[in-house]
Amino acid sequence: MNPFFYSFSPILIPLVLIIGAWFSGKPCITKSIRRIALRVVSLSIVISAILITTGFFMIPESTQAGLLSLNKVNVTVLLLVSFMAVVLLRFSERYLDTEKHAHQYWRWLLLSLSSVTIVIMSNNLLLLWLGWVSISLCFHRLLLFYPDRPRAVLAAHKKFILARLAELCLLTAILMLYWQHETFQLNTILNHYLAMAETTELSLTEKLAAFLIAQTALIKCAQLPLHGWLIQVVEAPTPISALLHAGIINLGGFLLITFAPLISYASIAQWTLIIVAGLSTLISALVMMTRISVKVRLAWSTCAQMGLMLIECALGLYELALLHLLTHSLYKAYAFLSAGETVQEYSLRQLAPQKRVTLPVAIVSLSVAVSATAGIVVFTNYQGPASIWLLVSMALSLYLITALGRGSSAWASATMSVSMMLAFYLLGKSLMAGVMPELPVISTFHPIDIWLSVVLISLFALSMLIRLFPHARQTQTLYRWLFSGLYLDEIMTRLTLQLWPVILRPKLYRNNVENQAVKEFSV
Amino acid sequence: MNEANSKQTSQVSYDPSSAVKQACSLIAPSWPLDRFIAVNALWECRHQPYEFVSARLAALADVKTTLSAEELLDFYETGKISESSLIMAAKAYKITADVEKLTSALKQSSPGVWLSIAELADLSRDHHKMRWQDEVVHQLSQFCGEFVSQNPDNLEHLYSAWLDFTTHDYGMSFLMGEKHLREAFIDLPENFDTLFAMVAEELELAPYELEIYAHKLLLSMNGWASYFSWQRWEKRLYGRDSQYLESLLAIRMAWDLIVWRQLKGKQATTDFCTLRARWVQQKYQVNELIDEHIEHQRYFWVWMHAAELEYQKTLHQTLLNGPVSKAQSPVLQAVFCIDVRSERFRRALENQSPAIQTIGFAGFYGLPIDYQPSATSIKRPQLPGLVAPAITVTEQAAGQNRLKKLNTLSHWKDWANASVSAFTMVETVGWFYAYKLIKDNFLSNKKEKLVDALSHHHDWQLVCNGQPMSLDDKVALVSGVLDGMGLTKEFAPTVLLLGHGSETRNNLHASGLDCGACGGQTGEVNVRVLAGLLNDSDVREKLSQVGIDIPSRTRFIAGLHNTTTDQVHCFESRVDERVTSWLHKASAETRHERALTLDKHLHSLDDNKLEKALSQRAKDWSEVRPEWGLANNAAFIVAPRDRTRGVSLDGRAFLHDYDWHQDADFALLEQIMTAPMIVTHWINMQYNLSVVDNRFFGSGNKLLHNAVGQHIGVFEGNGGDLRIGLPIQSVHDGSDWRHQPLRLNVYIAAPREAIEKVIETHQTVRDLLVNNWLFLFRWSDENVIERYTPDGWVLAR
């Protein structure tokens, strides 16, 4: 095929999705016709994804200019989105088959996905912004798939307000960049920063723009204290949660990765990110331990995982952030879609209960982790942030050491697993490094690095405290605060209801008993 | 029909604690997800007429127990209710009216609902503020989930733990915008009996009113009340007492008291005046309100009963006119569970040859066991929820390798979900989830239940009271089982002992589709153990001494009927070829019959394609309706199979083999009427109630289910009360109900006096009959069907 065709290929996926949304969103077509239509959509997505990728690798220059453009990063993310789209289409086909308003689900699901692909490939900042707004509006309709559930309404309402706030931040940032560069072309602006010498100072406008982009990312990734809606939207069918946690929520990270060349030079943006996301990660990961229902646990876990992704952006480790974005999406989509297997997990835990972590285990693994990190820094003459290695070492040593009590074969297999995991980690990291352009990284023991190390060690220490001494008075107090989510959401909910009220009055009882009660008892 | 009115409750004088106790005794248990067996959610109210209980529930919690007017009228139009049945039903409820009047009576609006203090306070609350009732239940529910997960074995201090938690909590006060909420809790008493007395005094409640109020509050968080009632049930099985429900009630009542005081303390007292006036008024009107509901519902019951009469009429025709045929010198005897899903398969199997005899018996095969996989500490009950296990079964050879694998898997899961390590897990092996997504979505894969993965053994060890069971004990056990099945002579060369189980993926309510008689598990362990015992030559030798002669050529083969795919899998390789081919053909026949109840595209498939499609369906992780379970069950027939053989009962009847001529002292009859009859009644009521009011008795939409504490139960969505009962997808296909709510119709082929004697001796059975929870018929040897009423036997239509 000729280069001319390939230059138009990026439009294929959003187009397929929009046509799909139009057709399967019709309420009048029969179930079997819709099923066929959805399979055609899936197939078209696969074919278009293949065409786009081959086009991009065979004739890279053909897909550079115009409103949509391709580069290694967005092709990678586009493949992820296409994969998710196909997975969700297949899962929902049966899962939502008998829902009365299934056509609305399909319409808004496919439109959301279409907007996501536009945002990913957009090379024009205004188009990017429009796509961004469109995602949130379409997704809003999905959150309200069951509009008579008061908690769904409340969560969607909170999300609605925050989304507008994020859009405002992003639009302002875009206008500032336009003011600076007199263009809306994304690649022109980014090339400017890529070519910049490391010592150049940014102008105030640029710094502000970077700061606003960081803000947008923080809001979009539901970082504390603006996380409440993310936790509460398990009020929508499972595949919608999967779409949110494996897709939409990542947009903040994608935005930062896209604007990486700018963010890397704006320390104000980096500091904002590392402080807010650092605390969010710490708190969310701990709060997750106190949650009792599987989907809410997963939602808190997303909050923490998004925090880590943003942290990695702040550290300048964009390749890790991209790796995290991809793998976390896959993991979380699976976790949500298979939430019905929870009882099996319970049986597993009953059949093969694990020994409790003990204090020596905790101390040993922490010291192993710290010395391993120190070893890496000293012996490999490592220049980047040490904190990220601290996290990996803490996790892996914990796996090794808890296997110790289970006999030598278990220990041997644990050692195997740990080496495998390490290998996968390095492999994934270098793969992604090949995708990302080279950018400055925070150096070892930079204040940001030290702050993050403190956060991570606190996470380790506090989580161990809860597991080791659940009945100590201090732990109980801590646990109580975590159980309440530090009251952040309660305060935010009340503020929301005061600033922009929404009627939260579902029918108390079926047949308007309430009105009757009022009538009967009026004095 | 027995009459219902609000005077049902005896108004003897009693103190606050016994009033509360009385209310707590009205909540029925609900089993957790890993052993989700069916139960009548109104079981603890069986001493009162069903009609009265439903009026009381309607008055206190807006609960529905009948179908809606539209649905009932639709029955009339589509012929599911005929005019004659309607008139008859009206007569049964002592109403003389024509159809027109009966129709218009359905259209009256329903009387009001008794409200709690929290609900009354919500009436005058700012529309933009969070509501007391919702938030209190939400907070309470979250607390209970956390408490039960953290203290699974020590639930007694529920109330004090809550008091400690709530006096330190700011959440509600922030959320509700009430500044001094936290201080209010400090004045609450440490002891819940004191609290009940305090509430009675402050809200000016006489003991009877307190009982009503307590019941109302328990119903406002019925999910958790039912869960704790299950915990109480388990304790009672072992003869211990508990006060879980009282503790739970105390928490909810404390909240009402706080709301009351909160409003009382406010400057603007008009809200409080209104509240108090409403409170006083509804307090005095409670009996009136219940009576209004009784009056209102009376016509609905007429219509419901008309549908029941209609079904009975058809069934009686079928039974009375059916051929009586007997299996001739059987080559194969196959024993099935009484489950309604067996009916189809048995019919199909018998169609294959007159030399096949099938027998219906409770699916746990009378073995009061729990199963302990070797080298583990869990014990899984494999018997009905009514009884406590007496024998522990375990394999002699341990599945060490499998256990090791499970250990590694569990270690991995623990690590992968922990707060520190989850990040690294994602960044290292997150890629593999792409493979898992593809595998589960596009490639079919079979997943075995973990506990069953350990149990593929033939050598079983039976332990009773810590001692291995002696041969004599085993023989006594086995001969009792054979007696119960009526299988003590004329053994065929092959005797199949079939348990049943479902095959579904990604299904929180999976165990609800398994064998209820086996405690919500598959019957595999029970049939394997029994087959092992019956094939044991020592056991056989001793059995012949008590008069049960099993010929040496007879072999007992254990197997499992997969109810999702209708395949039968025998746990032994040496099965007669003829038997195998009969089973295959019967499977295919059953599948064709069942396909008609499933999706349209399955109706016209050939044998192979249908088999494939159904096994695909069983493995599909996005399938929310893998099978219809026991939906549409309606009758329980206790008679020799000869009398129903060759008759199609549409998979709606439980079938228990029973020949009264062989039951000299009617001990078996007594057993059947006090155990299987109750289990079938529970199943019937679970389906009925999940249809008539899924909001209250069912667990709502599967698409929103969110497992609590991994196995305790489900939330629908983010939180709210714990949910009990069946998901809407288990009884509704998206456009229609798949279960028609009919009270269970029990048919027993036995003499009048024998049946009457059982009714007389057993309060429970009497309650069920006198209070209209089920209908009992006698199917005489002379082929006459008559209905039992407290005033005597009445010839049925």
PDB file of N, CA, C and O in Angstrom, chain A residues 482-501:
ATOM      1  N   LEU A 482      -7.378   5.241  59.151  1.00  0.00           N
ATOM      2  CA  LEU A 482      -7.323   4.703  57.794  1.00  0.00           C
ATOM      3  C   LEU A 482      -8.696   4.181  57.379  1.00  0.00           C
ATOM      4  O   LEU A 482      -9.131   4.374  56.246  1.00  0.00           O
ATOM      5  N   PHE A 483      -9.364   3.509  58.306  1.00  0.00           N
ATOM      6  CA  PHE A 483     -10.682   2.966  58.008  1.00  0.00           C
ATOM      7  C   PHE A 483     -11.626   4.076  57.560  1.00  0.00           C
ATOM      8  O   PHE A 483     -12.479   3.885  56.701  1.00  0.00           O
ATOM      9  N   SER A 484     -11.450   5.246  58.155  1.00  0.00           N
ATOM     10  CA  SER A 484     -12.316   6.362  57.785  1.00  0.00           C
ATOM     11  C   SER A 484     -11.771   7.125  56.580  1.00  0.00           C
ATOM     12  O   SER A 484     -12.333   8.130  56.187  1.00  0.00           O
ATOM     13  N   GLY A 485     -10.656   6.645  55.999  1.00  0.00           N
ATOM     14  CA  GLY A 485     -10.078   7.349  54.856  1.00  0.00           C
ATOM     15  C   GLY A 485      -9.656   8.761  55.203  1.00  0.00           C
ATOM     16  O   GLY A 485      -9.678   9.663  54.367  1.00  0.00           O
ATOM     17  N   LEU A 486      -9.251   8.968  56.450  1.00  0.00           N
ATOM     18  CA  LEU A 486      -8.836  10.277  56.974  1.00  0.00           C
ATOM     19  C   LEU A 486      -9.938  11.333  56.812  1.00  0.00           C
ATOM     20  O   LEU A 486      -9.674  12.524  56.804  1.00  0.00           O
ATOM     21  N   TYR A 487     -11.172  10.870  56.627  1.00  0.00           N
ATOM     22  CA  TYR A 487     -12.339  11.760  56.499  1.00  0.00           C
ATOM     23  C   TYR A 487     -12.260  12.689  55.298  1.00  0.00           C
ATOM     24  O   TYR A 487     -13.032  13.625  55.178  1.00  0.00           O
ATOM     25  N   LEU A 488     -11.271  12.438  54.410  1.00  0.00           N
ATOM     26  CA  LEU A 488     -11.104  13.372  53.293  1.00  0.00           C
ATOM     27  C   LEU A 488     -12.350  13.419  52.426  1.00  0.00           C
ATOM     28  O   LEU A 488     -12.815  14.477  52.030  1.00  0.00           O
ATOM     29  N   ASP A 489     -12.881  12.221  52.150  1.00  0.00           N
ATOM     30  CA  ASP A 489     -14.014  12.215  51.237  1.00  0.00           C
ATOM     31  C   ASP A 489     -15.274  12.777  51.875  1.00  0.00           C
ATOM     32  O   ASP A 489     -16.079  13.418  51.202  1.00  0.00           O
ATOM     33  N   GLU A 490     -15.451  12.525  53.181  1.00  0.00           N
ATOM     34  CA  GLU A 490     -16.626  13.064  53.863  1.00  0.00           C
ATOM     35  C   GLU A 490     -16.632  14.588  53.744  1.00  0.00           C
ATOM     36  O   GLU A 490     -17.645  15.200  53.431  1.00  0.00           O
ATOM     37  N   ILE A 491     -15.450  15.167  53.970  1.00  0.00           N
ATOM     38  CA  ILE A 491     -15.359  16.630  53.907  1.00  0.00           C
ATOM     39  C   ILE A 491     -15.617  17.110  52.480  1.00  0.00           C
ATOM     40  O   ILE A 491     -16.375  18.056  52.247  1.00  0.00           O
ATOM     41  N   MET A 492     -15.005  16.413  51.514  1.00  0.00           N
ATOM     42  CA  MET A 492     -15.191  16.808  50.120  1.00  0.00           C
ATOM     43  C   MET A 492     -16.659  16.689  49.701  1.00  0.00           C
ATOM     44  O   MET A 492     -17.183  17.542  48.989  1.00  0.00           O
ATOM     45  N   THR A 493     -17.310  15.622  50.157  1.00  0.00           N
ATOM     46  CA  THR A 493     -18.715  15.423  49.796  1.00  0.00           C
ATOM     47  C   THR A 493     -19.572  16.571  50.308  1.00  0.00           C
ATOM     48  O   THR A 493     -20.407  17.122  49.591  1.00  0.00           O
ATOM     49  N   ARG A 494     -19.320  16.935  51.550  1.00  0.00           N
ATOM     50  CA  ARG A 494     -20.139  18.023  52.096  1.00  0.00           C
ATOM     51  C   ARG A 494     -19.868  19.332  51.381  1.00  0.00           C
ATOM     52  O   ARG A 494     -20.779  20.089  51.069  1.00  0.00           O
ATOM     53  N   LEU A 495     -18.584  19.575  51.099  1.00  0.00           N
ATOM     54  CA  LEU A 495     -18.237  20.796  50.364  1.00  0.00           C
ATOM     55  C   LEU A 495     -18.949  20.817  49.020  1.00  0.00           C
ATOM     56  O   LEU A 495     -19.541  21.823  48.628  1.00  0.00           O
ATOM     57  N   THR A 496     -18.865  19.656  48.328  1.00  0.00           N
ATOM     58  CA  THR A 496     -19.516  19.565  47.022  1.00  0.00           C
ATOM     59  C   THR A 496     -20.996  19.894  47.137  1.00  0.00           C
ATOM     60  O   THR A 496     -21.535  20.679  46.357  1.00  0.00           O
ATOM     61  N   LEU A 497     -21.638  19.289  48.134  1.00  0.00           N
ATOM     62  CA  LEU A 497     -23.083  19.487  48.265  1.00  0.00           C
ATOM     63  C   LEU A 497     -23.415  20.929  48.628  1.00  0.00           C
ATOM     64  O   LEU A 497     -24.488  21.420  48.318  1.00  0.00           O
ATOM     65  N   GLN A 498     -22.465  21.591  49.289  1.00  0.00           N
ATOM     66  CA  GLN A 498     -22.723  22.991  49.632  1.00  0.00           C
ATOM     67  C   GLN A 498     -22.512  23.899  48.429  1.00  0.00           C
ATOM     68  O   GLN A 498     -23.280  24.815  48.186  1.00  0.00           O
ATOM     69  N   LEU A 499     -21.418  23.608  47.684  1.00  0.00           N
ATOM     70  CA  LEU A 499     -21.073  24.489  46.576  1.00  0.00           C
ATOM     71  C   LEU A 499     -21.985  24.290  45.372  1.00  0.00           C
ATOM     72  O   LEU A 499     -22.356  25.223  44.695  1.00  0.00           O
ATOM     73  N   TRP A 500     -22.291  23.043  45.077  1.00  0.00           N
ATOM     74  CA  TRP A 500     -23.046  22.734  43.878  1.00  0.00           C
ATOM     75  C   TRP A 500     -23.994  21.578  44.196  1.00  0.00           C
ATOM     76  O   TRP A 500     -23.712  20.433  43.909  1.00  0.00           O
ATOM     77  N   PRO A 501     -25.124  21.924  44.812  1.00  0.00           N
ATOM     78  CA  PRO A 501     -25.981  20.860  45.339  1.00  0.00           C
ATOM     79  C   PRO A 501     -26.566  19.974  44.249  1.00  0.00           C
ATOM     80  O   PRO A 501     -26.744  20.404  43.114  1.00  0.00           O
TER      81      PRO A 501
END
